[in-house]
């Protein structure tokens, strides 16, 4: 599989490029609280502008469900984009995504180079999530070429991701992946195509139900699977351990049972924490102690993996040549329950393996502990990263693949 990239777009001088970005940033009190995703789009935007194009930027933000929701407007992103690009970003607040004013602004781009228009939140229009062709047709009228750089949205068959590039291709107009999408696909493909072994995956986070498909897919690919975070307790409880008030999802017992059996069958090491840090409540001042993971006292919950677990996970990680990590080992947001996540992150960063970390909270934890440089690839997608690593063909990637 080869992606069409910006290198395949040819001459861009005087053209208008529709760029689908992931500007789904956290907004608090009308202000962008973390602009990592905005910064990540700069390589593509600056390259297109330097090559003489004008740009129509489009993104989703949150889940407004096909209606205009004031707090989900992309307005707060415009000044940040403007600051990083060092040029005016035109943003027109409208009652939807498309309006005569917006279409006029985009029309005007055809006569000028280097201009940037930011469209309103794509999900204000019900056509976006419905992958509606008529909506995509109208978006297609705004530009001459299409670039997808929204890795975080490539697993969604939404209009701006799927129908839109199809229309461009049908009309013989160019489509391509942006630099961020290209980098993600390059790095994550290394985990799918013959990864150096041992290949060790570390999964954690809050809910096993979020990652059941990932577990099933990884059991077929990895040599060892290390499970921490709250999801470990569903495995432990299913095996008859005492988990107190830890987060357990009994309706997932059949899934974790099947995954464990499959791991056995394939000779995959499935490692669960041996000890955990337990407390009666999720609070920094709660009395806490380290207990065996299968013997959490009644009324308490396991909120982090314990020091012996960190040591044992680290031993497996030290042997690895490829590591994929998704999901914190504990409630890392609270200092008393952060040692497990810090320990595992440090162990991964300290190996010579090819290392990838993905997921919003996992990236936040890596940043919190200042360990970014220890990873070969920080994947910006949550669901998209996991679905890619499960081996699925994702609509937004298929759309910008080169035809053989
Ligand atoms: P990511 O965003 O990296 O995919 P998740 O969203 O799946 O990760 O999980 C992150 C959340 O899981 C964090 O808010 C963390 O506090 C929580 N978590 C991890 N371990 C536990 C635990 N043992 N009990 C309760 N919550 C946990
Ligand atoms: Mg999360």
CSV table of C-alpha atoms and ligand atoms in Angstrom, one decimal:
chain,number,residue,atom,x,y,z
A,1,UNK,CA,0.0,0.0,0.0
A,2,UNK,CA,1.4,3.4,-1.0
A,3,UNK,CA,-0.2,6.7,-0.2
A,4,UNK,CA,-0.4,9.6,-2.6
A,5,UNK,CA,1.4,12.4,-0.8
A,6,UNK,CA,2.0,16.1,-1.3
A,7,UNK,CA,4.8,15.1,-3.6
A,8,UNK,CA,2.2,13.7,-6.0
A,9,UNK,CA,0.2,16.9,-6.2
A,10,UNK,CA,2.4,18.6,-8.8
A,11,UNK,CA,2.1,22.3,-9.5
A,12,UNK,CA,0.0,24.1,-6.9
A,13,UNK,CA,0.6,27.8,-7.7
A,14,UNK,CA,-2.7,29.5,-7.8
A,15,UNK,CA,-4.8,26.5,-6.9
A,16,UNK,CA,-7.2,26.0,-3.9
A,17,UNK,CA,-6.6,23.0,-1.7
A,18,UNK,CA,-9.2,21.6,0.6
A,19,UNK,CA,-7.4,20.3,3.7
A,20,UNK,CA,-9.2,18.1,6.1
A,21,UNK,CA,-7.5,18.5,9.5
A,22,UNK,CA,-8.0,17.2,13.0
A,23,UNK,CA,-8.5,20.4,15.0
A,24,UNK,CA,-10.6,18.6,17.6
A,25,UNK,CA,-8.9,20.5,20.4
A,26,UNK,CA,-10.0,20.8,24.0
A,27,UNK,CA,-11.7,24.2,24.5
A,28,UNK,CA,-12.3,25.7,28.0
A,29,UNK,CA,-14.2,28.9,28.5
A,30,UNK,CA,-13.8,29.7,24.8
A,31,UNK,CA,-10.1,29.3,24.8
A,32,UNK,CA,-8.0,26.4,23.3
A,33,UNK,CA,-6.6,24.6,26.3
A,34,UNK,CA,-4.0,22.5,24.4
A,35,UNK,CA,-2.9,23.4,20.8
A,36,UNK,CA,-0.8,20.2,20.1
A,37,UNK,CA,-3.2,19.2,17.3
A,38,UNK,CA,-3.0,22.7,15.7
A,39,UNK,CA,0.8,22.6,15.8
A,40,UNK,CA,0.9,19.1,14.3
A,41,UNK,CA,-0.8,20.5,11.1
A,42,UNK,CA,1.9,23.0,10.4
A,43,UNK,CA,4.2,20.9,8.1
A,44,UNK,CA,1.3,20.4,5.6
A,45,UNK,CA,-0.1,23.9,5.8
A,46,UNK,CA,3.2,25.7,5.5
A,47,UNK,CA,4.3,23.4,2.6
A,48,UNK,CA,1.1,24.0,0.7
A,49,UNK,CA,1.3,27.8,1.2
A,50,UNK,CA,5.0,27.9,0.2
A,51,UNK,CA,4.0,26.1,-3.0
A,52,UNK,CA,1.7,28.9,-3.8
A,53,UNK,CA,-1.7,27.4,-2.9
A,54,UNK,CA,-4.6,28.9,-1.1
A,55,UNK,CA,-6.2,26.7,1.5
A,56,UNK,CA,-9.7,25.8,2.7
A,57,UNK,CA,-9.2,24.3,6.2
A,58,UNK,CA,-11.9,21.9,7.5
A,59,UNK,CA,-12.3,19.9,10.7
A,60,UNK,CA,-14.7,18.5,13.2
A,61,UNK,CA,-14.8,19.5,16.8
A,62,UNK,CA,-16.6,17.4,19.4
A,63,UNK,CA,-20.0,15.8,18.8
A,64,UNK,CA,-22.5,18.5,17.9
A,65,UNK,CA,-24.6,15.8,16.2
A,66,UNK,CA,-25.6,17.7,13.0
A,67,UNK,CA,-26.6,21.0,14.6
A,68,UNK,CA,-25.0,24.3,15.4
A,69,UNK,CA,-23.8,24.2,19.0
A,70,UNK,CA,-22.2,27.5,20.0
A,71,UNK,CA,-19.6,25.9,22.3
A,72,UNK,CA,-18.4,23.7,19.4
A,73,UNK,CA,-17.6,26.5,17.0
A,74,UNK,CA,-14.1,26.4,15.5
A,75,UNK,CA,-13.8,30.2,16.2
A,76,UNK,CA,-11.2,29.8,19.0
A,77,UNK,CA,-8.9,27.9,16.7
A,78,UNK,CA,-8.7,30.6,14.1
A,79,UNK,CA,-6.4,32.9,16.1
A,80,UNK,CA,-4.1,30.0,17.0
A,81,UNK,CA,-3.8,28.9,13.4
A,82,UNK,CA,-3.2,32.5,12.4
A,83,UNK,CA,-0.4,32.9,15.0
A,84,UNK,CA,1.4,29.7,13.9
A,85,UNK,CA,1.0,30.4,10.2
A,86,UNK,CA,1.9,34.1,10.5
A,87,UNK,CA,-0.9,35.1,8.2
A,88,UNK,CA,-4.6,36.0,8.3
A,89,UNK,CA,-7.0,33.1,8.7
A,90,UNK,CA,-10.5,34.0,7.5
A,91,UNK,CA,-13.2,32.4,9.5
A,92,UNK,CA,-16.9,33.1,8.8
A,93,UNK,CA,-19.4,32.2,11.5
A,94,UNK,CA,-22.5,30.8,9.8
A,95,UNK,CA,-25.6,28.9,10.7
A,96,UNK,CA,-24.1,25.7,9.3
A,97,UNK,CA,-21.0,24.7,7.5
A,98,UNK,CA,-21.9,26.1,4.0
A,99,UNK,CA,-23.5,29.4,3.2
A,100,UNK,CA,-23.3,31.8,0.3
A,101,UNK,CA,-20.7,33.9,2.2
A,102,UNK,CA,-18.5,30.9,2.7
A,103,UNK,CA,-18.8,29.8,-0.9
A,104,UNK,CA,-18.0,33.3,-1.9
A,105,UNK,CA,-14.9,33.5,0.3
A,106,UNK,CA,-13.6,30.2,-1.2
A,107,UNK,CA,-14.5,31.4,-4.7
A,108,UNK,CA,-12.3,34.5,-4.1
A,109,UNK,CA,-9.3,32.3,-3.1
A,110,UNK,CA,-9.0,31.3,-6.8
A,111,UNK,CA,-7.7,34.7,-7.6
A,112,UNK,CA,-5.1,35.0,-4.8
A,113,UNK,CA,-2.2,32.9,-3.5
A,114,UNK,CA,-1.5,32.1,0.1
A,115,UNK,CA,-4.9,32.8,1.6
A,116,UNK,CA,-6.4,30.6,4.3
A,117,UNK,CA,-10.1,30.1,5.0
A,118,UNK,CA,-11.3,28.1,8.0
A,119,UNK,CA,-14.7,26.5,7.6
A,120,UNK,CA,-17.1,26.0,10.5
A,121,UNK,CA,-17.2,22.6,12.4
A,122,UNK,CA,-18.1,20.0,9.8
A,123,UNK,CA,-20.3,18.2,12.2
A,124,UNK,CA,-22.7,21.1,12.4
A,125,UNK,CA,-24.1,19.6,9.1
A,126,UNK,CA,-25.8,16.2,9.5
A,127,UNK,CA,-24.4,15.3,6.1
A,128,UNK,CA,-20.9,15.0,7.5
A,129,UNK,CA,-21.4,12.0,9.8
A,130,UNK,CA,-23.9,10.5,7.3
A,131,UNK,CA,-21.2,10.5,4.6
A,132,UNK,CA,-23.8,12.3,2.5
A,133,UNK,CA,-22.9,12.7,-1.1
A,134,UNK,CA,-24.8,15.9,-1.7
A,135,UNK,CA,-23.0,17.6,1.2
A,136,UNK,CA,-19.7,16.3,-0.1
A,137,UNK,CA,-20.5,17.7,-3.5
A,138,UNK,CA,-20.9,21.1,-2.1
A,139,UNK,CA,-17.6,20.9,-0.2
A,140,UNK,CA,-16.0,19.7,-3.4
A,141,UNK,CA,-17.0,22.9,-5.1
A,142,UNK,CA,-14.8,24.9,-2.7
A,143,UNK,CA,-11.4,23.7,-4.0
A,144,UNK,CA,-9.3,22.2,-6.8
A,145,UNK,CA,-7.4,19.5,-4.9
A,146,UNK,CA,-8.0,17.5,-1.7
A,147,UNK,CA,-5.6,16.7,1.2
A,148,UNK,CA,-6.4,14.6,4.2
A,149,UNK,CA,-4.1,15.3,7.2
A,150,UNK,CA,-6.7,14.3,9.9
A,151,UNK,CA,-5.2,11.0,11.0
A,152,UNK,CA,-7.5,11.0,14.1
A,153,UNK,CA,-10.6,10.8,11.8
A,154,UNK,CA,-9.4,8.4,9.1
A,155,UNK,CA,-11.4,5.5,10.6
A,156,UNK,CA,-14.7,7.4,10.2
A,157,UNK,CA,-16.6,7.0,6.9
A,158,UNK,CA,-17.7,10.6,7.1
A,159,UNK,CA,-18.3,13.0,4.1
A,160,UNK,CA,-15.1,15.0,4.4
A,161,UNK,CA,-13.1,11.8,4.9
A,162,UNK,CA,-14.7,9.4,2.5
A,163,UNK,CA,-17.3,10.8,0.0
A,164,UNK,CA,-15.4,14.0,-0.7
A,165,UNK,CA,-12.1,12.5,-1.9
A,166,UNK,CA,-14.1,10.0,-4.0
A,167,UNK,CA,-15.7,12.9,-5.8
A,168,UNK,CA,-12.4,14.6,-6.4
A,169,UNK,CA,-11.0,11.4,-7.9
A,170,UNK,CA,-14.1,10.8,-10.1
A,171,UNK,CA,-13.6,14.3,-11.5
A,172,UNK,CA,-9.9,13.7,-12.2
A,173,UNK,CA,-8.8,16.2,-9.5
A,174,UNK,CA,-5.8,15.3,-7.3
A,175,UNK,CA,-6.1,13.9,-3.7
A,176,UNK,CA,-3.3,13.2,-1.3
A,177,UNK,CA,-2.4,12.5,2.3
A,178,UNK,CA,-0.8,15.3,4.2
A,179,UNK,CA,2.6,15.0,6.0
A,180,UNK,CA,1.1,14.1,9.4
A,181,UNK,CA,-1.1,11.3,7.9
A,182,UNK,CA,1.9,10.1,5.9
A,183,UNK,CA,4.1,10.0,9.0
A,184,UNK,CA,1.5,8.1,11.0
A,185,UNK,CA,1.0,5.5,8.3
A,186,UNK,CA,4.8,5.1,7.8
A,187,UNK,CA,5.3,4.5,11.6
A,188,UNK,CA,2.3,2.4,12.3
A,189,UNK,CA,2.9,0.2,9.2
A,190,UNK,CA,6.1,-0.9,10.8
A,191,UNK,CA,4.0,-2.6,13.5
A,192,UNK,CA,1.9,-4.4,10.9
A,193,UNK,CA,4.5,-5.5,8.4
A,194,UNK,CA,6.9,-7.9,9.9
A,195,UNK,CA,7.8,-6.1,13.1
A,196,UNK,CA,11.2,-7.0,14.7
A,197,UNK,CA,10.5,-9.6,17.4
A,198,UNK,CA,9.8,-9.9,20.2
A,199,UNK,CA,6.8,-7.6,19.6
A,200,UNK,CA,5.3,-6.6,23.0
A,201,UNK,CA,2.0,-4.7,23.4
A,202,UNK,CA,1.1,-2.8,26.6
A,203,UNK,CA,-2.6,-2.1,27.1
A,204,UNK,CA,-4.2,-0.2,29.9
A,205,UNK,CA,-6.8,2.5,30.5
A,206,UNK,CA,-10.2,2.6,32.0
A,207,UNK,CA,-12.4,0.2,30.1
A,208,UNK,CA,-11.7,-3.2,28.7
A,209,UNK,CA,-14.8,-2.8,26.5
A,210,UNK,CA,-13.0,0.0,24.6
A,211,UNK,CA,-10.1,-2.3,23.7
A,212,UNK,CA,-11.7,-5.7,23.2
A,213,UNK,CA,-11.2,-5.7,19.5
A,214,UNK,CA,-7.6,-4.4,19.9
A,215,UNK,CA,-6.9,-7.2,22.3
A,216,UNK,CA,-8.3,-9.8,19.9
A,217,UNK,CA,-6.3,-8.4,17.0
A,218,UNK,CA,-3.0,-8.0,19.0
A,219,UNK,CA,-3.2,-11.6,20.4
A,220,UNK,CA,-2.8,-12.7,16.8
A,221,UNK,CA,0.3,-10.5,16.2
A,222,UNK,CA,2.3,-10.0,19.3
A,223,UNK,CA,4.7,-12.2,21.4
A,224,UNK,CA,3.6,-10.7,24.7
A,225,UNK,CA,0.6,-8.7,25.9
A,226,UNK,CA,1.0,-6.7,29.1
A,227,UNK,CA,-2.3,-5.6,30.6
A,228,UNK,CA,-2.5,-2.9,33.3
A,229,UNK,CA,-5.0,-0.1,34.2
A,230,UNK,CA,-8.5,-0.8,35.2
A,231,UNK,CA,-9.0,-3.3,32.4
A,232,UNK,CA,-6.7,-5.7,34.2
A,233,UNK,CA,-9.3,-6.2,36.8
A,234,UNK,CA,-11.8,-7.7,34.4
A,235,UNK,CA,-9.2,-10.4,33.6
A,236,UNK,CA,-8.4,-10.9,37.2
A,237,UNK,CA,-12.1,-11.1,38.3
A,238,UNK,CA,-12.9,-13.5,35.5
A,239,UNK,CA,-10.1,-15.8,36.8
A,240,UNK,CA,-11.8,-15.8,40.2
A,241,UNK,CA,-9.6,-13.1,41.9
A,242,UNK,CA,-10.9,-10.7,44.6
A,243,UNK,CA,-11.1,-7.3,43.0
A,244,UNK,CA,-13.0,-5.3,45.7
A,245,UNK,CA,-14.6,-2.2,44.1
A,246,UNK,CA,-12.1,-2.0,41.3
A,247,UNK,CA,-13.6,-1.3,37.8
A,248,UNK,CA,-14.7,-4.7,36.5
A,249,UNK,CA,-16.9,-5.3,33.5
A,250,UNK,CA,-18.5,-8.7,34.1
A,251,UNK,CA,-20.3,-8.6,30.7
A,252,UNK,CA,-16.9,-8.8,29.2
A,253,UNK,CA,-15.9,-12.0,31.0
A,254,UNK,CA,-16.5,-14.1,27.8
A,255,UNK,CA,-14.3,-11.7,25.8
A,256,UNK,CA,-11.3,-11.8,28.2
A,257,UNK,CA,-11.7,-15.5,28.6
A,258,UNK,CA,-11.5,-16.0,24.9
A,259,UNK,CA,-8.5,-13.7,24.6
A,260,UNK,CA,-6.7,-15.6,27.3
A,261,UNK,CA,-7.4,-18.9,25.7
A,262,UNK,CA,-6.2,-17.7,22.3
A,263,UNK,CA,-3.0,-16.3,23.9
A,264,UNK,CA,-2.3,-19.7,25.4
A,265,UNK,CA,-3.0,-21.4,22.1
A,266,UNK,CA,-0.6,-19.2,20.3
A,267,UNK,CA,2.0,-19.2,23.0
A,268,UNK,CA,1.6,-15.4,23.6
A,269,UNK,CA,2.6,-14.3,27.0
A,270,UNK,CA,-0.3,-12.6,28.6
A,271,UNK,CA,1.0,-10.7,31.6
A,272,UNK,CA,-1.3,-9.3,34.3
A,273,UNK,CA,-0.1,-7.2,37.3
A,274,UNK,CA,1.0,-9.1,40.3
A,275,UNK,CA,0.4,-6.3,42.8
A,276,UNK,CA,-1.7,-3.2,42.7
A,277,UNK,CA,-2.0,0.0,44.7
A,278,UNK,CA,-5.5,0.0,46.4
A,279,UNK,CA,-7.4,2.8,48.1
A,280,UNK,CA,-11.0,3.2,49.2
A,281,UNK,CA,-11.5,6.2,46.9
A,282,UNK,CA,-10.0,8.0,44.0
A,283,UNK,CA,-8.4,10.8,45.9
A,284,UNK,CA,-4.9,12.1,46.7
A,285,UNK,CA,-5.4,11.8,50.4
A,286,UNK,CA,-7.1,8.4,50.5
A,287,UNK,CA,-5.1,5.9,52.6
A,288,UNK,CA,-3.4,3.5,50.1
A,289,UNK,CA,-1.4,0.4,50.2
A,290,UNK,CA,0.0,-2.2,47.9
A,291,UNK,CA,-1.8,-5.5,47.8
A,292,UNK,CA,-1.8,-8.7,45.6
A,293,UNK,CA,-3.8,-7.9,42.5
A,294,UNK,CA,-6.1,-10.8,43.1
A,295,UNK,CA,-6.7,-9.9,46.7
A,296,UNK,CA,-8.0,-6.3,46.8
A,297,UNK,CA,-9.9,-5.8,50.1
A,298,UNK,CA,-13.6,-5.3,50.0
A,299,UNK,CA,-14.5,-1.6,49.8
A,300,UNK,CA,-11.2,-0.7,48.1
A,301,UNK,CA,-10.2,-0.4,44.5
A,302,UNK,CA,-7.0,-1.0,42.5
A,303,UNK,CA,-5.9,2.3,41.1
A,304,UNK,CA,-2.4,1.6,39.8
A,305,UNK,CA,-0.2,-1.3,39.2
A,306,UNK,CA,2.3,-2.0,42.0
A,307,UNK,CA,6.1,-1.9,42.0
A,308,UNK,CA,6.6,-5.6,41.5
A,309,UNK,CA,4.3,-5.5,38.5
A,310,UNK,CA,6.3,-2.6,37.1
A,311,UNK,CA,9.5,-4.6,37.5
A,312,UNK,CA,8.0,-7.7,35.8
A,313,UNK,CA,6.6,-5.7,32.9
A,314,UNK,CA,10.0,-3.9,32.6
A,315,UNK,CA,11.7,-7.3,32.3
A,316,UNK,CA,9.5,-8.3,29.4
A,317,UNK,CA,9.9,-4.9,27.8
A,318,UNK,CA,13.7,-5.0,28.0
A,319,UNK,CA,13.7,-8.0,25.7
A,320,UNK,CA,11.4,-6.4,23.1
A,321,UNK,CA,12.4,-5.2,19.7
A,322,UNK,CA,9.0,-3.6,18.9
A,323,UNK,CA,6.7,-2.0,21.5
A,324,UNK,CA,3.2,-0.6,21.2
A,325,UNK,CA,1.6,1.1,24.2
A,326,UNK,CA,-2.0,2.3,24.6
A,327,UNK,CA,-3.6,3.1,27.9
A,328,UNK,CA,-2.2,4.2,31.3
A,329,UNK,CA,-1.4,1.7,34.0
A,330,UNK,CA,-3.4,3.6,36.6
A,331,UNK,CA,-5.0,6.8,37.5
A,332,UNK,CA,-1.8,8.7,36.5
A,333,UNK,CA,-3.6,12.1,36.8
A,334,UNK,CA,-3.3,11.8,40.6
A,335,UNK,CA,0.3,11.7,41.7
A,336,UNK,CA,-0.2,8.8,44.3
A,337,UNK,CA,-1.4,6.5,41.5
A,338,UNK,CA,1.0,7.6,38.8
A,339,UNK,CA,4.1,5.5,39.6
A,340,UNK,CA,2.9,2.5,37.5
A,341,UNK,CA,2.4,4.5,34.4
A,342,UNK,CA,5.7,6.4,35.0
A,343,UNK,CA,7.6,3.2,35.6
A,344,UNK,CA,6.3,1.4,32.4
A,345,UNK,CA,6.7,4.6,30.3
A,346,UNK,CA,10.3,4.9,31.6
A,347,UNK,CA,11.0,1.2,30.9
A,348,UNK,CA,9.7,1.6,27.3
A,349,UNK,CA,11.6,4.8,26.7
A,350,UNK,CA,14.8,3.1,27.9
A,351,UNK,CA,14.7,0.2,25.4
A,352,UNK,CA,16.3,0.1,22.0
A,353,UNK,CA,13.1,-1.2,20.6
A,354,UNK,CA,11.0,0.6,18.0
A,355,UNK,CA,8.5,2.2,20.3
A,356,UNK,CA,5.0,3.6,19.6
A,357,UNK,CA,2.5,5.1,22.0
A,358,UNK,CA,-1.1,6.1,21.1
A,359,UNK,CA,-4.2,7.4,22.8
A,360,UNK,CA,-5.1,10.8,24.3
A,361,UNK,CA,-4.4,9.9,27.9
A,362,UNK,CA,-1.3,7.9,27.2
A,363,UNK,CA,0.2,10.8,25.2
A,364,UNK,CA,-0.8,13.2,28.1
A,365,UNK,CA,1.0,10.8,30.5
A,366,UNK,CA,4.1,10.7,28.4
A,367,UNK,CA,4.2,14.5,28.2
A,368,UNK,CA,3.5,14.8,31.9
A,369,UNK,CA,6.5,12.6,32.7
A,370,UNK,CA,8.6,14.4,30.1
A,371,UNK,CA,9.4,11.2,28.2
A,372,UNK,CA,8.4,12.2,24.6
A,373,UNK,CA,12.0,11.9,23.4
A,374,UNK,CA,12.1,8.2,24.5
A,375,UNK,CA,9.5,7.2,21.9
A,376,UNK,CA,10.0,6.7,18.2
A,377,UNK,CA,6.4,7.6,17.4
A,378,UNK,CA,3.7,9.5,19.3
A,379,UNK,CA,0.5,8.6,17.5
A,380,UNK,CA,-2.0,11.4,17.4
A,381,UNK,CA,-5.0,9.1,16.9
A,382,UNK,CA,-7.0,7.4,19.5
A,383,UNK,CA,-9.6,5.1,17.8
A,384,UNK,CA,-7.8,5.5,14.5
A,385,UNK,CA,-4.5,4.3,15.9
A,386,UNK,CA,-6.1,1.2,17.4
A,387,UNK,CA,-8.1,0.4,14.3
A,388,UNK,CA,-5.0,0.7,12.1
A,389,UNK,CA,-3.0,-1.6,14.4
A,390,UNK,CA,-5.9,-4.1,14.3
A,391,UNK,CA,-5.1,-4.3,10.6
A,392,UNK,CA,-8.3,-2.7,9.3
A,393,UNK,CA,-8.4,-0.8,6.0
A,394,UNK,CA,-9.6,2.6,7.1
A,395,UNK,CA,-11.8,4.7,4.8
A,396,UNK,CA,-9.7,7.9,5.0
A,397,UNK,CA,-6.5,6.0,4.1
A,398,UNK,CA,-8.1,4.0,1.3
A,399,UNK,CA,-9.2,7.2,-0.2
A,400,UNK,CA,-5.7,8.6,-0.6
A,401,UNK,CA,-3.9,5.4,-1.6
A,402,UNK,CA,-2.2,5.3,-4.9
A,403,UNK,CA,-4.0,3.0,-7.3
A,404,UNK,CA,-1.6,0.2,-8.3
B,1,LIG,P1,-6.2,6.5,26.3
B,1,LIG,O1,-6.8,7.8,26.2
B,1,LIG,O2,-4.7,6.6,26.3
B,1,LIG,O3,-6.7,5.6,25.2
B,1,LIG,P2,-8.1,5.5,28.2
B,1,LIG,O4,-9.0,6.7,27.9
B,1,LIG,O5,-8.5,4.2,27.8
B,1,LIG,O6,-6.6,5.8,27.7
B,1,LIG,O7,-7.9,5.4,29.8
B,1,LIG,C1,-7.4,6.5,30.5
B,1,LIG,C2,-8.1,6.6,31.8
B,1,LIG,O8,-8.0,5.4,32.5
B,1,LIG,C3,-7.4,7.6,32.7
B,1,LIG,O9,-8.3,8.6,33.0
B,1,LIG,C4,-7.1,6.8,34.0
B,1,LIG,O10,-7.3,7.6,35.2
B,1,LIG,C5,-8.0,5.6,33.9
B,1,LIG,N1,-7.5,4.5,34.7
B,1,LIG,C6,-6.4,3.8,34.5
B,1,LIG,N2,-6.3,2.8,35.4
B,1,LIG,C7,-7.3,2.9,36.2
B,1,LIG,C8,-7.8,2.2,37.4
B,1,LIG,N3,-7.1,1.2,37.9
B,1,LIG,N4,-9.0,2.5,37.9
B,1,LIG,C9,-9.7,3.5,37.4
B,1,LIG,N5,-9.3,4.3,36.3
B,1,LIG,C10,-8.2,4.0,35.7
B,2,LIG,MG1,-8.8,8.5,26.9
